[in-house]
Amino acid sequence: MTDKPARIKIAIQKSGRLTEQSLDLLQRCGLKYTRGPDQLIAFGENMPVDVLLVRDDDIPGLVRDDVCDLGIAGLNIVEEKRLHFLEQDPVTPFQIIRSLDFGHCRLAFAYPDGSPLRTVRDLAGKKVATSYPSIVRDYLQRNNIDAGVVEFSGAVEIAPSLGRAEAICDLVSTGSTLLANKLREGETILESRAVILQTPVAVPAEKTEWINRLLQRLEGVMQVRESKYIMMHAPKSALAQIAALLPGSEAPTVLPLDSRDDRVAVHVVCRENVFWETLEALKSAGATSILVVPVEKMLA
Ligand code: PRT
Ligand code: ZN
């Protein structure tokens, strides 16, 4: 027997839209790894953590089967596989333990320009093409819409012009693919982003320490990424209004300003992204010299 810790396996997308940000996230958690060209596994050098690089469609199954302890995939794939696995076996296949801040897109219906179809209600007796048959069937069933589902593994957007379906349900990000294919976007049925998956089975004792450590670091990285430090000068009279405008903030630090009785300096950490709209609202409330700076590390 050795007391070397068991190695933890994390599945991420090998080559695609989620790859760079998934690897970046693991690196920010302190993981250093060796990865040769076309290798399926990146071996952790400084932690007992190995990264399996696979097609995103395989990630939920690898986590369900306990081949991998954790996985990072889009909620769209995760939800599709979850419903599919549940059809075969009514046992929770995996847990979604955290949403991440990348891979944003939506799964939405789209109808050909000039088609009389306007909403999902008009789909009764029609066919919808999609790569997400389980999600779409589930949605149609829950809404009592009797429409057919045609499974396409790619290029869903050409299904209506091929005469295979009257509408589609596909991922949309900017909407330019729909536009190029003369399709009009309809109802969104899923807002998606990358998520972390974990098996629902208890973590074996020999892996607990490192899994918990990694998850804690992930939490820290995500919190810092979402956090901003805001500084501004503000009228004393508007402090309550300004505090209410700051997203996810704790009580602000209020400091006096030399030779100004009516104005103070306000410093605050916001645990959510700060948008231009918020800065504009702060300015309207009388704030000036507003600075938003990223947070490097934080110990709550
Ligand atoms: O080879 P592998 O199976 O691993 O990769 P893949 O080709 O299946 O997936 P990939 O890399 O294209 O996408 C991985 C994940 O990124 C998806 O499962 C989503 O969670 C997320 N994502 C975010 C997207 C998009 N945005 C996206 N826009 N996935 C796909 N698209 C496609 C969409 O299918 C459509 O064809 O982009 C087109 C629409 O984009 P817009 O900008 O024109 O609207
Ligand atoms: Zn895929």
CSV table of C-alpha atoms and ligand atoms in Angstrom, one decimal:
chain,number,residue,atom,x,y,z
A,1,MET,CA,0.0,0.0,0.0
A,2,THR,CA,1.2,3.5,-0.8
A,3,ASP,CA,-0.3,6.7,0.6
A,4,LYS,CA,-0.3,8.4,-2.8
A,5,PRO,CA,-3.7,10.1,-3.3
A,6,ALA,CA,-6.0,8.5,-5.9
A,7,ARG,CA,-6.0,10.6,-9.1
A,8,ILE,CA,-9.1,12.7,-9.8
A,9,LYS,CA,-10.4,12.8,-13.4
A,10,ILE,CA,-12.1,15.7,-14.9
A,11,ALA,CA,-13.7,15.5,-18.4
A,12,ILE,CA,-13.7,18.6,-20.5
A,13,GLN,CA,-14.3,19.3,-24.2
A,14,LYS,CA,-11.3,18.3,-26.3
A,15,SER,CA,-11.6,20.8,-29.1
A,16,GLY,CA,-14.5,23.3,-29.4
A,17,ARG,CA,-16.1,26.4,-27.9
A,18,LEU,CA,-15.6,25.4,-24.3
A,19,THR,CA,-12.0,24.0,-24.4
A,20,GLU,CA,-10.0,27.2,-23.9
A,21,GLN,CA,-12.1,28.5,-21.0
A,22,SER,CA,-12.3,25.1,-19.3
A,23,LEU,CA,-8.5,24.7,-19.4
A,24,ASP,CA,-8.0,28.3,-18.3
A,25,LEU,CA,-10.3,27.7,-15.3
A,26,LEU,CA,-8.3,24.6,-14.2
A,27,GLN,CA,-5.1,26.5,-14.6
A,28,ARG,CA,-6.4,29.3,-12.4
A,29,CYS,CA,-7.1,26.7,-9.8
A,30,GLY,CA,-3.4,26.1,-9.8
A,31,LEU,CA,-3.3,23.0,-12.0
A,32,LYS,CA,-0.1,22.6,-14.1
A,33,TYR,CA,-0.4,19.8,-16.7
A,34,THR,CA,1.5,18.1,-19.6
A,35,ARG,CA,-0.5,17.7,-22.8
A,36,GLY,CA,1.0,16.3,-26.0
A,37,PRO,CA,-0.6,16.9,-29.4
A,38,ASP,CA,-3.8,14.9,-29.8
A,39,GLN,CA,-3.5,13.4,-26.4
A,40,LEU,CA,-6.7,12.4,-24.7
A,41,ILE,CA,-5.4,13.0,-21.2
A,42,ALA,CA,-3.5,15.9,-19.8
A,43,PHE,CA,-1.7,14.8,-16.7
A,44,GLY,CA,-1.6,17.1,-13.7
A,45,GLU,CA,2.0,17.7,-12.6
A,46,ASN,CA,1.4,19.4,-9.3
A,47,MET,CA,-1.9,17.9,-8.2
A,48,PRO,CA,-3.4,14.4,-8.4
A,49,VAL,CA,-5.8,15.6,-11.1
A,50,ASP,CA,-5.9,14.5,-14.7
A,51,VAL,CA,-8.0,16.1,-17.4
A,52,LEU,CA,-9.7,13.9,-20.0
A,53,LEU,CA,-10.2,15.7,-23.3
A,54,VAL,CA,-13.3,14.3,-25.1
A,55,ARG,CA,-16.2,15.3,-27.2
A,56,ASP,CA,-18.7,17.4,-25.2
A,57,ASP,CA,-21.5,14.9,-25.9
A,58,ASP,CA,-19.5,12.1,-24.0
A,59,ILE,CA,-18.9,14.2,-20.8
A,60,PRO,CA,-22.3,13.5,-19.0
A,61,GLY,CA,-22.0,9.8,-19.6
A,62,LEU,CA,-18.4,9.7,-18.3
A,63,VAL,CA,-19.5,11.4,-15.1
A,64,ARG,CA,-22.6,9.2,-14.8
A,65,ASP,CA,-20.5,6.0,-15.2
A,66,ASP,CA,-18.0,7.3,-12.6
A,67,VAL,CA,-15.2,7.1,-15.2
A,68,CYS,CA,-14.7,10.8,-14.3
A,69,ASP,CA,-15.3,12.4,-11.0
A,70,LEU,CA,-16.1,15.8,-12.5
A,71,GLY,CA,-17.0,17.2,-15.9
A,72,ILE,CA,-17.5,20.6,-17.6
A,73,ALA,CA,-20.1,20.8,-20.3
A,74,GLY,CA,-22.8,23.1,-21.7
A,75,LEU,CA,-26.2,22.9,-19.8
A,76,ASN,CA,-27.8,22.1,-23.2
A,77,ILE,CA,-25.8,18.8,-23.6
A,78,VAL,CA,-26.1,18.0,-19.8
A,79,GLU,CA,-29.9,18.5,-19.8
A,80,GLU,CA,-30.3,16.5,-23.1
A,81,LYS,CA,-28.3,13.6,-21.7
A,82,ARG,CA,-30.0,13.8,-18.3
A,83,LEU,CA,-33.5,13.4,-19.8
A,84,HIS,CA,-32.2,10.6,-22.1
A,85,PHE,CA,-30.6,8.7,-19.3
A,86,LEU,CA,-33.7,9.1,-17.2
A,87,GLU,CA,-35.7,7.5,-20.0
A,88,GLN,CA,-33.5,4.4,-19.6
A,89,ASP,CA,-33.1,4.3,-15.9
A,90,PRO,CA,-34.9,6.6,-13.4
A,91,VAL,CA,-31.8,7.2,-11.2
A,92,THR,CA,-30.3,10.7,-11.0
A,93,PRO,CA,-27.3,10.3,-13.3
A,94,PHE,CA,-25.2,13.3,-12.0
A,95,GLN,CA,-25.5,16.5,-10.1
A,96,ILE,CA,-24.9,20.0,-11.5
A,97,ILE,CA,-22.8,21.6,-8.8
A,98,ARG,CA,-22.0,25.0,-10.3
A,99,SER,CA,-22.8,27.2,-13.3
A,100,LEU,CA,-19.8,28.8,-14.9
A,101,ASP,CA,-19.4,32.2,-16.6
A,102,PHE,CA,-18.8,31.1,-20.2
A,103,GLY,CA,-20.5,29.2,-23.0
A,104,HIS,CA,-23.6,31.3,-22.9
A,105,CYS,CA,-26.2,30.5,-25.5
A,106,ARG,CA,-29.9,29.7,-25.7
A,107,LEU,CA,-31.9,26.8,-27.1
A,108,ALA,CA,-34.7,28.4,-29.1
A,109,PHE,CA,-37.4,27.6,-31.6
A,110,ALA,CA,-37.1,29.2,-35.0
A,111,TYR,CA,-39.5,29.5,-37.9
A,112,PRO,CA,-38.8,30.1,-41.6
A,113,ASP,CA,-39.4,33.7,-42.7
A,114,GLY,CA,-42.7,34.0,-44.4
A,115,SER,CA,-44.1,30.9,-42.7
A,116,PRO,CA,-47.5,31.2,-41.0
A,117,LEU,CA,-46.0,29.6,-37.9
A,118,ARG,CA,-45.5,32.2,-35.1
A,119,THR,CA,-45.4,30.4,-31.8
A,120,VAL,CA,-45.0,26.8,-30.5
A,121,ARG,CA,-48.8,26.6,-30.2
A,122,ASP,CA,-48.8,26.6,-34.1
A,123,LEU,CA,-46.6,23.5,-34.2
A,124,ALA,CA,-49.4,21.0,-33.6
A,125,GLY,CA,-49.3,18.4,-36.3
A,126,LYS,CA,-46.0,19.8,-37.7
A,127,LYS,CA,-42.4,18.6,-37.4
A,128,VAL,CA,-39.5,20.3,-35.5
A,129,ALA,CA,-35.8,19.5,-36.4
A,130,THR,CA,-33.3,19.5,-33.5
A,131,SER,CA,-30.2,18.0,-32.1
A,132,TYR,CA,-31.9,18.1,-28.7
A,133,PRO,CA,-34.8,15.6,-29.2
A,134,SER,CA,-35.2,14.8,-25.4
A,135,ILE,CA,-35.4,18.4,-24.3
A,136,VAL,CA,-37.7,19.4,-27.2
A,137,ARG,CA,-40.0,16.4,-26.6
A,138,ASP,CA,-40.1,17.1,-22.9
A,139,TYR,CA,-41.0,20.8,-23.6
A,140,LEU,CA,-43.7,19.9,-26.2
A,141,GLN,CA,-45.2,17.3,-23.8
A,142,ARG,CA,-45.3,19.7,-20.8
A,143,ASN,CA,-47.0,22.3,-23.0
A,144,ASN,CA,-49.5,19.7,-24.5
A,145,ILE,CA,-48.3,20.4,-28.1
A,146,ASP,CA,-48.6,17.4,-30.4
A,147,ALA,CA,-45.7,18.0,-32.8
A,148,GLY,CA,-43.2,15.5,-34.3
A,149,VAL,CA,-39.5,15.8,-33.5
A,150,VAL,CA,-36.9,15.0,-36.2
A,151,GLU,CA,-33.4,14.4,-34.9
A,152,PHE,CA,-30.5,16.2,-36.8
A,153,SER,CA,-27.0,15.8,-35.6
A,154,GLY,CA,-25.8,19.0,-37.2
A,155,ALA,CA,-26.8,21.7,-39.7
A,156,VAL,CA,-30.3,21.8,-38.1
A,157,GLU,CA,-30.9,25.2,-39.7
A,158,ILE,CA,-31.2,23.8,-43.2
A,159,ALA,CA,-33.9,21.3,-42.2
A,160,PRO,CA,-36.8,23.5,-43.3
A,161,SER,CA,-35.4,24.3,-46.7
A,162,LEU,CA,-34.8,20.5,-47.2
A,163,GLY,CA,-38.5,20.0,-46.5
A,164,ARG,CA,-37.6,17.8,-43.4
A,165,ALA,CA,-39.4,20.0,-40.8
A,166,GLU,CA,-41.5,23.1,-40.6
A,167,ALA,CA,-39.5,24.6,-37.7
A,168,ILE,CA,-36.3,24.0,-35.8
A,169,CYS,CA,-35.1,24.2,-32.2
A,170,ASP,CA,-31.3,24.9,-32.0
A,171,LEU,CA,-28.7,26.8,-30.1
A,172,VAL,CA,-28.5,30.5,-30.7
A,173,SER,CA,-25.8,32.9,-29.7
A,174,THR,CA,-25.7,36.0,-31.8
A,175,GLY,CA,-28.6,35.0,-34.1
A,176,SER,CA,-26.5,35.4,-37.3
A,177,THR,CA,-26.9,31.8,-38.3
A,178,LEU,CA,-30.7,32.0,-38.1
A,179,LEU,CA,-30.6,35.3,-40.1
A,180,ALA,CA,-28.3,33.7,-42.8
A,181,ASN,CA,-30.8,30.9,-43.1
A,182,LYS,CA,-33.9,33.1,-43.2
A,183,LEU,CA,-35.2,31.9,-39.9
A,184,ARG,CA,-37.0,33.9,-37.3
A,185,GLU,CA,-36.2,33.3,-33.6
A,186,GLY,CA,-39.1,32.2,-31.4
A,187,GLU,CA,-39.4,30.9,-27.8
A,188,THR,CA,-36.3,30.1,-25.8
A,189,ILE,CA,-36.7,26.8,-24.0
A,190,LEU,CA,-33.3,26.7,-22.2
A,191,GLU,CA,-30.8,29.4,-21.2
A,192,SER,CA,-27.5,27.6,-21.3
A,193,ARG,CA,-23.9,28.1,-20.1
A,194,ALA,CA,-21.1,25.8,-19.1
A,195,VAL,CA,-21.7,23.9,-15.8
A,196,ILE,CA,-19.7,21.5,-13.6
A,197,LEU,CA,-21.0,18.0,-13.1
A,198,GLN,CA,-20.3,15.5,-10.4
A,199,THR,CA,-21.5,12.0,-9.8
A,200,PRO,CA,-24.3,11.7,-7.3
A,201,VAL,CA,-22.5,8.7,-5.6
A,202,ALA,CA,-20.5,9.5,-2.5
A,203,VAL,CA,-16.9,10.5,-3.3
A,204,PRO,CA,-14.5,7.7,-2.3
A,205,ALA,CA,-12.5,8.7,0.9
A,206,GLU,CA,-9.2,8.6,-0.9
A,207,LYS,CA,-10.3,11.3,-3.3
A,208,THR,CA,-12.3,13.5,-0.9
A,209,GLU,CA,-9.5,15.9,0.1
A,210,TRP,CA,-8.4,16.8,-3.4
A,211,ILE,CA,-12.0,17.0,-4.8
A,212,ASN,CA,-13.0,19.4,-2.0
A,213,ARG,CA,-9.8,21.4,-2.5
A,214,LEU,CA,-10.4,21.7,-6.2
A,215,LEU,CA,-14.0,22.7,-5.7
A,216,GLN,CA,-13.1,25.3,-3.1
A,217,ARG,CA,-10.5,26.8,-5.5
A,218,LEU,CA,-13.0,26.8,-8.3
A,219,GLU,CA,-15.4,28.6,-6.1
A,220,GLY,CA,-12.7,31.1,-5.2
A,221,VAL,CA,-11.8,31.7,-8.8
A,222,MET,CA,-15.4,32.1,-9.9
A,223,GLN,CA,-16.1,34.5,-7.0
A,224,VAL,CA,-13.1,36.7,-7.8
A,225,ARG,CA,-13.9,36.6,-11.5
A,226,GLU,CA,-17.4,37.9,-10.8
A,227,SER,CA,-16.2,40.5,-8.3
A,228,LYS,CA,-15.3,44.1,-8.9
A,229,TYR,CA,-14.0,46.8,-6.6
A,230,ILE,CA,-15.8,50.1,-7.1
A,231,MET,CA,-14.6,53.5,-5.9
A,232,MET,CA,-16.4,56.8,-6.3
A,233,HIS,CA,-17.1,60.2,-4.8
A,234,ALA,CA,-20.7,60.7,-3.9
A,235,PRO,CA,-23.0,63.1,-2.2
A,236,LYS,CA,-23.6,62.1,1.5
A,237,SER,CA,-27.4,62.6,0.9
A,238,ALA,CA,-27.4,59.9,-1.9
A,239,LEU,CA,-25.6,57.2,0.0
A,240,ALA,CA,-28.7,55.0,0.6
A,241,GLN,CA,-29.7,55.4,-3.1
A,242,ILE,CA,-26.1,54.5,-4.2
A,243,ALA,CA,-25.9,51.4,-1.9
A,244,ALA,CA,-29.2,50.1,-3.4
A,245,LEU,CA,-27.8,50.4,-7.0
A,246,LEU,CA,-24.7,48.3,-6.3
A,247,PRO,CA,-25.2,44.7,-7.3
A,248,GLY,CA,-24.3,41.9,-4.8
A,249,SER,CA,-22.4,44.3,-2.5
A,250,GLU,CA,-21.8,44.3,1.2
A,251,ALA,CA,-22.0,47.5,3.3
A,252,PRO,CA,-19.7,50.1,1.6
A,253,THR,CA,-16.7,51.7,3.2
A,254,VAL,CA,-17.4,55.5,3.5
A,255,LEU,CA,-14.4,57.8,3.9
A,256,PRO,CA,-14.3,61.6,4.4
A,257,LEU,CA,-13.0,63.8,1.6
A,258,ASP,CA,-10.7,66.7,2.4
A,259,SER,CA,-12.5,70.1,2.5
A,260,ARG,CA,-15.8,68.6,1.4
A,261,ASP,CA,-18.6,68.2,4.0
A,262,ASP,CA,-21.3,67.3,1.6
A,263,ARG,CA,-19.4,64.6,-0.4
A,264,VAL,CA,-17.6,61.3,0.6
A,265,ALA,CA,-15.5,58.6,-1.0
A,266,VAL,CA,-17.3,55.3,-1.3
A,267,HIS,CA,-15.4,51.9,-1.7
A,268,VAL,CA,-17.3,48.7,-2.2
A,269,VAL,CA,-16.7,45.1,-3.4
A,270,CYS,CA,-19.5,43.9,-5.7
A,271,ARG,CA,-19.8,40.1,-6.1
A,272,GLU,CA,-21.5,40.5,-9.5
A,273,ASN,CA,-20.5,42.0,-12.8
A,274,VAL,CA,-21.0,45.7,-13.0
A,275,PHE,CA,-22.7,46.9,-16.2
A,276,TRP,CA,-22.6,50.3,-17.9
A,277,GLU,CA,-26.2,50.8,-16.9
A,278,THR,CA,-25.3,50.6,-13.2
A,279,LEU,CA,-22.5,53.2,-13.7
A,280,GLU,CA,-24.9,55.5,-15.5
A,281,ALA,CA,-27.4,55.1,-12.7
A,282,LEU,CA,-24.6,55.9,-10.1
A,283,LYS,CA,-23.7,59.0,-12.1
A,284,SER,CA,-27.3,60.1,-12.2
A,285,ALA,CA,-27.4,59.7,-8.4
A,286,GLY,CA,-24.6,62.2,-8.1
A,287,ALA,CA,-21.5,60.0,-8.1
A,288,THR,CA,-18.3,61.2,-9.8
A,289,SER,CA,-14.8,59.8,-10.4
A,290,ILE,CA,-16.3,56.3,-10.6
A,291,LEU,CA,-13.6,53.5,-10.9
A,292,VAL,CA,-14.3,49.8,-11.4
A,293,VAL,CA,-11.3,47.6,-10.9
A,294,PRO,CA,-10.9,43.8,-11.0
A,295,VAL,CA,-10.2,41.8,-7.9
A,296,GLU,CA,-7.1,39.7,-7.9
A,297,LYS,CA,-7.7,37.4,-4.9
A,298,MET,CA,-10.2,37.4,-2.1
A,299,LEU,CA,-10.4,35.7,1.3
A,300,ALA,CA,-13.9,36.0,2.6
B,1,PRT,O1,-16.7,18.1,-31.1
B,1,PRT,P1,-17.7,18.3,-30.0
B,1,PRT,O2,-18.9,17.4,-30.1
B,1,PRT,O3,-17.0,18.3,-28.7
B,1,PRT,O4,-18.2,19.8,-30.2
B,1,PRT,P2,-19.6,20.4,-30.8
B,1,PRT,O5,-19.4,20.8,-32.2
B,1,PRT,O6,-20.7,19.6,-30.4
B,1,PRT,O7,-19.7,21.7,-29.8
B,1,PRT,P3,-19.2,23.2,-30.0
B,1,PRT,O8,-17.8,23.3,-29.7
B,1,PRT,O9,-19.8,23.9,-31.2
B,1,PRT,O10,-20.0,23.8,-28.7
B,1,PRT,C1,-19.8,23.4,-27.4
B,1,PRT,C2,-20.8,24.1,-26.5
B,1,PRT,O11,-20.7,25.5,-26.6
B,1,PRT,C3,-22.3,23.9,-26.8
B,1,PRT,O12,-22.7,22.6,-26.4
B,1,PRT,C4,-22.9,25.0,-26.1
B,1,PRT,O13,-23.0,24.7,-24.7
B,1,PRT,C5,-21.9,26.2,-26.2
B,1,PRT,N1,-22.2,27.2,-27.3
B,1,PRT,C6,-22.3,28.5,-27.0
B,1,PRT,C7,-22.6,27.0,-28.5
B,1,PRT,C8,-22.9,28.2,-29.1
B,1,PRT,N2,-22.7,29.2,-28.1
B,1,PRT,C9,-23.3,28.3,-30.5
B,1,PRT,N3,-23.5,29.4,-31.0
B,1,PRT,N4,-22.7,25.9,-29.3
B,1,PRT,C10,-23.1,26.0,-30.6
B,1,PRT,N5,-23.4,27.1,-31.2
B,1,PRT,C11,-23.7,27.0,-32.6
B,1,PRT,C12,-25.2,26.7,-32.9
B,1,PRT,O14,-25.4,25.3,-32.8
B,1,PRT,C13,-25.5,27.3,-34.3
B,1,PRT,O15,-25.1,26.5,-35.3
B,1,PRT,O16,-23.5,28.3,-33.3
B,1,PRT,C14,-24.6,28.5,-34.2
B,1,PRT,C15,-25.4,29.7,-33.8
B,1,PRT,O17,-24.6,30.8,-33.4
B,1,PRT,P4,-25.0,32.3,-33.8
B,1,PRT,O18,-23.9,33.1,-33.1
B,1,PRT,O19,-25.0,32.4,-35.3
B,1,PRT,O20,-26.4,32.5,-33.2
B,2,ZN,ZN,-20.8,17.9,-29.4
